Amino acid sequence: MRVFANPVGAGSIWFDNLATADGTPVAYDPQARNFLPMPPFCANREVIGCNWIAPRQGAFCRSCAMTELAPDPSIPNAIPNWTQTEAAKRWVLDNLGRWHWFRPEDPGARPVFHMLAEGHTPVPMGHVGGVVTISVAEADPVLSITRREALEEPYRTMIGHMRHEISHMLWWRLSLREDFLAAFREMFGDERADYPAALQRHYHNGPPPGWRMSFLTSYASAHPHEDWAETAAHLLHLTDITDSFVAAGLSSPELPSAGWDPYVETDAERLIHVAATLVAGVNHVNRAMGLSDLYPFVLSDIARRKLVFVHDWLRRGAQGR
């Protein structure tokens, strides 16, 4: 994620800011990719702290307009959790916008979001036919950590959920192209295999022996659909980590040049090599504070080939190239 210029003075603005350091209200323009000190602001600004501009006074911003169902406000913590969930959605949508997804120049369908709070029963997250269902309760850190440990996952955040579920939607968009399906099946396998049976087998038996040689996560080994979603999410993780590293003014001999833009990079192997080197260094820094690794995953040769495949399609797929 970029670090943005203050539109009314000196200093920087971070992506989630609602105001400058001196208190001037600002909002993010996702089309121009900068902050503006003037309305119209999103209608959800006072409700959930949305900091994007709207097309007109009283309207929703581009991101909030994608939310078809909002959580039941009578459920405890629904609104605070929804606030964090929408912030994660804006972050991921802006990442994808760097590759033209869901912007005006993208002629395809936009995702529709169902943001649901959890009462007495969990909300299953997923994607069907362009609709992404998200449990806003996963924004609660205690619940997220509890489920991460129960499922033996090394990483579980709302941004991670957004990247994974939106990646399913991206697959759905790309699957309308016959050339994509043929290439996908060659790389990931046949997604027409029984999905419910595959998940039941995964949760009953666990991943196959040696799964780390072929998959980024154990869940990716369950079915080609999940392998795609996990791989695409990890491409977004690695690209955004690298972009944020550069935007923060940090340096590394691995960076190809000053001001290098990971989202413009056409050489996926170079991007993945740089990202893998940087996350190894940041993992080392985290350990100095007794924290978990920022990116606790190993990139096998097969996983890298899958990342290259996803990079190729995500860079050109939004505009039908």
Coordinates of C-alpha atoms in Angstrom, one line a residue:
M1 CA 0.0 0.0 0.0
R2 CA 1.2 3.5 -0.8
V3 CA 1.8 6.3 1.6
F4 CA -0.1 9.3 0.4
A5 CA 0.6 13.0 0.3
N6 CA -1.2 15.5 2.6
P7 CA -3.5 17.5 0.3
V8 CA -3.5 20.6 2.6
G9 CA 0.0 20.7 4.0
A10 CA 3.2 18.9 4.9
G11 CA 3.4 15.3 6.0
S12 CA 1.9 12.0 4.9
I13 CA -1.5 10.3 5.1
W14 CA -2.0 6.6 5.6
F15 CA -4.7 4.7 3.8
D16 CA -7.1 4.4 6.7
N17 CA -6.9 8.1 7.8
L18 CA -10.1 10.2 8.1
A19 CA -8.2 13.4 8.8
T20 CA -4.8 15.0 8.5
A21 CA -2.6 15.5 11.5
D22 CA -4.1 19.0 12.1
G23 CA -7.6 17.6 12.0
T24 CA -8.7 18.6 8.4
P25 CA -11.2 16.0 7.2
V26 CA -10.0 14.1 4.1
A27 CA -11.3 11.2 2.0
Y28 CA -9.7 8.8 -0.4
D29 CA -10.4 9.0 -4.2
P30 CA -9.8 5.4 -5.4
Q31 CA -9.9 6.5 -9.1
A32 CA -7.2 9.2 -8.7
R33 CA -5.5 7.3 -5.9
N34 CA -5.0 10.3 -3.7
F35 CA -6.7 12.1 -0.7
L36 CA -9.1 15.0 -1.1
P37 CA -10.0 17.6 1.6
M38 CA -13.6 18.1 0.4
P39 CA -16.9 16.2 0.1
P40 CA -18.9 14.4 -1.1
F41 CA -17.9 11.8 1.5
C42 CA -19.3 8.3 1.7
A43 CA -22.7 8.0 3.4
N44 CA -21.1 5.4 5.7
R45 CA -18.5 7.8 7.0
E46 CA -20.3 8.4 10.3
V47 CA -21.6 4.9 10.5
I48 CA -18.5 2.8 10.1
G49 CA -15.7 5.3 9.5
C50 CA -15.5 4.9 5.8
N51 CA -12.9 7.3 4.4
W52 CA -13.7 7.1 0.7
I53 CA -15.3 9.7 -1.4
A54 CA -18.8 9.2 -2.9
P55 CA -20.1 10.1 -6.4
R56 CA -22.6 12.6 -4.9
Q57 CA -23.8 13.8 -1.5
G58 CA -25.6 11.1 0.5
A59 CA -24.3 8.2 -1.7
F60 CA -22.1 5.3 -0.9
C61 CA -18.5 5.1 -2.1
R62 CA -17.4 2.5 -4.7
S63 CA -16.6 0.0 -2.0
C64 CA -19.6 0.4 0.3
A65 CA -21.9 0.2 -2.7
M66 CA -20.8 -3.4 -3.2
T67 CA -22.2 -4.4 0.2
E68 CA -25.7 -5.6 -0.5
L69 CA -26.3 -7.0 3.0
A70 CA -25.1 -5.3 6.2
P71 CA -24.9 -7.1 9.6
D72 CA -27.8 -7.0 12.0
P73 CA -26.9 -4.1 14.4
S74 CA -28.8 -5.8 17.3
I75 CA -26.1 -8.5 17.5
P76 CA -23.4 -7.5 20.0
N77 CA -20.3 -5.9 18.4
A78 CA -21.7 -6.2 14.9
I79 CA -21.0 -2.5 14.0
P80 CA -17.5 -2.4 15.3
N81 CA -16.7 -5.6 13.6
W82 CA -18.3 -4.4 10.4
T83 CA -16.2 -1.3 10.6
Q84 CA -13.0 -3.3 10.6
T85 CA -14.3 -5.7 7.9
E86 CA -15.2 -2.8 5.5
A87 CA -11.7 -1.3 6.1
A88 CA -10.1 -4.6 5.1
K89 CA -12.4 -4.7 2.0
R90 CA -11.3 -1.2 1.0
W91 CA -7.7 -2.2 1.4
V92 CA -8.0 -5.3 -0.8
L93 CA -10.1 -3.6 -3.5
D94 CA -7.5 -0.8 -3.8
N95 CA -4.8 -3.4 -4.1
L96 CA -6.7 -5.1 -6.9
G97 CA -7.4 -1.7 -8.5
R98 CA -3.7 -1.4 -9.2
W99 CA -4.3 -4.2 -11.7
H100 CA -7.5 -2.5 -12.9
W101 CA -9.9 -4.9 -11.2
F102 CA -13.4 -3.4 -10.4
R103 CA -12.5 0.0 -11.7
P104 CA -14.4 1.9 -14.5
E105 CA -12.0 0.5 -17.1
D106 CA -12.9 -3.1 -16.0
P107 CA -16.0 -4.2 -18.1
G108 CA -16.8 -7.2 -15.9
A109 CA -19.0 -7.8 -12.9
R110 CA -18.2 -6.4 -9.5
P111 CA -18.4 -8.6 -6.4
V112 CA -21.5 -8.3 -4.2
F113 CA -20.8 -8.6 -0.5
H114 CA -23.0 -10.1 2.2
M115 CA -21.6 -8.9 5.5
L116 CA -23.1 -11.0 8.3
A117 CA -22.8 -10.9 12.0
E118 CA -22.7 -14.1 14.1
G119 CA -25.4 -14.8 16.6
H120 CA -25.4 -18.3 18.2
T121 CA -24.1 -20.1 15.1
P122 CA -21.0 -19.4 13.0
V123 CA -21.4 -17.8 9.5
P124 CA -19.7 -19.9 6.8
M125 CA -17.7 -17.6 4.5
G126 CA -17.5 -18.2 0.8
H127 CA -18.4 -17.2 -2.7
V128 CA -21.2 -18.2 -5.1
G129 CA -21.9 -16.6 -8.5
G130 CA -20.3 -13.3 -7.7
V131 CA -21.6 -13.0 -4.1
V132 CA -19.0 -13.0 -1.4
T133 CA -20.2 -13.8 2.1
I134 CA -18.1 -12.6 5.0
S135 CA -18.5 -13.2 8.8
V136 CA -17.7 -9.8 10.3
A137 CA -17.2 -11.6 13.7
E138 CA -13.8 -12.7 12.3
A139 CA -12.7 -9.1 12.8
D140 CA -12.7 -9.8 16.6
P141 CA -9.1 -10.7 17.5
V142 CA -10.0 -13.3 20.2
L143 CA -12.4 -15.2 17.9
S144 CA -9.9 -15.0 15.0
I145 CA -7.0 -16.4 17.2
T146 CA -9.3 -19.1 18.7
R147 CA -10.3 -20.3 15.2
R148 CA -6.7 -20.0 13.9
E149 CA -5.5 -22.3 16.6
A150 CA -8.4 -24.7 16.4
L151 CA -7.7 -25.1 12.6
E152 CA -3.9 -25.1 13.0
E153 CA -3.6 -22.1 10.6
P154 CA -0.4 -20.0 10.7
Y155 CA -2.2 -16.9 9.5
R156 CA -5.8 -15.7 9.9
T157 CA -6.8 -12.0 9.4
M158 CA -9.7 -10.2 7.9
I159 CA -7.5 -8.9 5.0
G160 CA -6.5 -12.5 4.5
H161 CA -10.2 -13.6 4.4
M162 CA -11.0 -10.8 1.9
R163 CA -8.2 -11.8 -0.4
H164 CA -9.1 -15.5 -0.3
E165 CA -12.9 -15.0 -0.9
I166 CA -12.5 -12.3 -3.5
S167 CA -10.0 -14.6 -5.3
H168 CA -12.8 -17.2 -5.7
M169 CA -14.8 -14.4 -7.3
L170 CA -11.9 -13.6 -9.6
W171 CA -11.7 -17.2 -10.6
W172 CA -15.4 -17.1 -11.5
R173 CA -14.8 -14.0 -13.6
L174 CA -11.9 -15.6 -15.4
S175 CA -13.7 -19.0 -15.9
L176 CA -15.9 -17.3 -18.4
R177 CA -12.9 -17.5 -20.7
E178 CA -12.3 -20.9 -22.3
D179 CA -8.5 -20.2 -22.6
F180 CA -8.3 -19.6 -18.9
L181 CA -10.1 -22.9 -18.0
A182 CA -7.8 -25.0 -20.1
A183 CA -4.7 -23.4 -18.6
F184 CA -6.0 -23.5 -15.1
R185 CA -6.8 -27.2 -15.2
E186 CA -3.3 -28.0 -16.5
M187 CA -1.8 -26.0 -13.6
F188 CA -4.2 -26.7 -10.7
G189 CA -6.2 -29.7 -11.7
D190 CA -9.8 -30.2 -12.6
E191 CA -12.1 -28.1 -10.5
R192 CA -15.1 -30.2 -11.6
A193 CA -14.1 -32.8 -8.9
D194 CA -16.7 -33.1 -6.2
Y195 CA -16.1 -30.1 -4.0
P196 CA -18.1 -31.0 -0.8
A197 CA -16.5 -34.5 -0.9
A198 CA -13.1 -33.0 -1.2
L199 CA -13.6 -30.7 1.8
Q200 CA -15.0 -33.5 3.9
R201 CA -12.0 -35.7 3.0
H202 CA -9.7 -32.8 3.9
Y203 CA -11.2 -32.1 7.3
H204 CA -11.4 -35.9 8.1
N205 CA -8.0 -37.0 6.8
G206 CA -6.0 -33.9 6.7
P207 CA -3.6 -32.9 3.9
P208 CA -1.8 -35.5 1.9
P209 CA 1.8 -36.5 2.9
G210 CA 4.3 -34.1 1.4
W211 CA 1.8 -31.4 0.7
R212 CA 4.3 -28.6 1.3
M213 CA 6.1 -29.6 -1.9
S214 CA 3.1 -28.6 -4.0
F215 CA 0.9 -26.3 -2.0
L216 CA 1.3 -23.0 -0.1
T217 CA -1.1 -24.1 2.7
S218 CA -2.6 -27.4 3.8
Y219 CA -6.1 -26.0 2.9
A220 CA -4.9 -25.4 -0.7
S221 CA -4.4 -29.2 -1.0
A222 CA -8.2 -29.8 -0.5
H223 CA -9.4 -28.9 -4.0
P224 CA -8.3 -27.0 -7.1
H225 CA -10.7 -24.2 -6.2
E226 CA -9.0 -23.7 -2.8
D227 CA -5.5 -24.1 -4.3
W228 CA -6.4 -21.2 -6.7
A229 CA -7.9 -19.0 -3.9
E230 CA -5.0 -19.6 -1.6
T231 CA -2.4 -19.0 -4.3
A232 CA -4.1 -15.8 -5.5
A233 CA -4.4 -14.5 -2.0
H234 CA -0.7 -15.2 -1.4
L235 CA 0.2 -13.3 -4.6
L236 CA -1.7 -10.4 -3.2
H237 CA 0.0 -10.8 0.2
L238 CA 3.5 -10.8 -1.3
T239 CA 2.8 -8.0 -3.8
D240 CA 1.3 -5.7 -1.1
I241 CA 4.1 -6.5 1.4
T242 CA 6.6 -5.5 -1.2
D243 CA 4.7 -2.4 -2.3
S244 CA 4.4 -1.3 1.3
F245 CA 8.1 -1.9 1.9
V246 CA 9.0 0.4 -1.0
A247 CA 6.3 3.0 0.0
A248 CA 7.7 3.2 3.5
G249 CA 11.1 4.2 2.2
L250 CA 12.9 1.1 3.1
S251 CA 15.6 -0.2 1.0
S252 CA 17.1 -3.6 0.0
P253 CA 19.8 -4.6 -2.5
E254 CA 17.1 -7.0 -3.9
L255 CA 15.0 -4.1 -5.2
P256 CA 15.5 -3.7 -8.9
S257 CA 15.6 0.1 -8.8
A258 CA 14.6 3.1 -6.8
G259 CA 10.9 3.7 -6.9
W260 CA 10.3 0.2 -8.3
D261 CA 6.5 -0.5 -8.5
P262 CA 5.7 -4.2 -7.8
Y263 CA 2.3 -3.8 -9.5
V264 CA 3.8 -2.6 -12.7
E265 CA 6.4 -5.4 -12.7
T266 CA 5.7 -7.8 -15.6
D267 CA 8.3 -10.4 -14.6
A268 CA 6.5 -12.5 -12.0
E269 CA 9.5 -14.5 -11.1
R270 CA 11.4 -11.4 -10.3
L271 CA 8.5 -10.1 -8.2
I272 CA 8.2 -13.3 -6.2
H273 CA 12.0 -13.5 -5.7
V274 CA 12.1 -10.0 -4.3
A275 CA 9.0 -10.5 -2.1
A276 CA 10.4 -13.8 -0.7
T277 CA 13.7 -12.1 0.2
L278 CA 12.0 -9.2 1.8
V279 CA 9.6 -11.3 3.9
A280 CA 12.5 -13.4 5.2
G281 CA 14.1 -10.2 6.4
V282 CA 11.0 -8.9 8.0
N283 CA 10.3 -12.2 9.7
H284 CA 13.8 -11.9 11.3
V285 CA 12.9 -8.4 12.6
N286 CA 9.6 -9.7 14.1
R287 CA 11.6 -12.4 16.0
A288 CA 13.6 -9.6 17.6
M289 CA 10.3 -8.6 19.4
G290 CA 9.2 -12.2 20.1
L291 CA 6.5 -11.9 17.5
S292 CA 5.3 -14.5 15.0
D293 CA 6.7 -14.4 11.5
L294 CA 4.9 -11.8 9.3
Y295 CA 4.8 -14.4 6.5
P296 CA 5.0 -17.9 7.9
F297 CA 5.1 -19.8 4.7
V298 CA 7.6 -21.5 2.4
L299 CA 7.5 -21.1 -1.3
S300 CA 8.3 -24.4 -3.0
D301 CA 9.2 -24.5 -6.7
I302 CA 5.7 -25.7 -7.6
A303 CA 4.0 -23.1 -5.5
R304 CA 6.2 -20.4 -7.2
R305 CA 5.0 -21.7 -10.6
K306 CA 1.4 -21.4 -9.5
L307 CA 2.1 -17.8 -8.2
V308 CA 3.5 -16.9 -11.6
F309 CA 0.4 -18.3 -13.3
V310 CA -1.9 -16.3 -11.1
H311 CA 0.1 -13.2 -11.6
D312 CA -0.1 -13.5 -15.4
W313 CA -3.9 -13.8 -15.3
L314 CA -4.6 -11.1 -12.6
R315 CA -2.4 -8.5 -14.4
R316 CA -4.3 -8.9 -17.7
G317 CA -7.6 -10.5 -16.8
A318 CA -9.6 -7.5 -15.7
Q319 CA -9.5 -5.9 -19.1
G320 CA -10.0 -9.1 -21.0
R321 CA -6.5 -9.3 -22.5

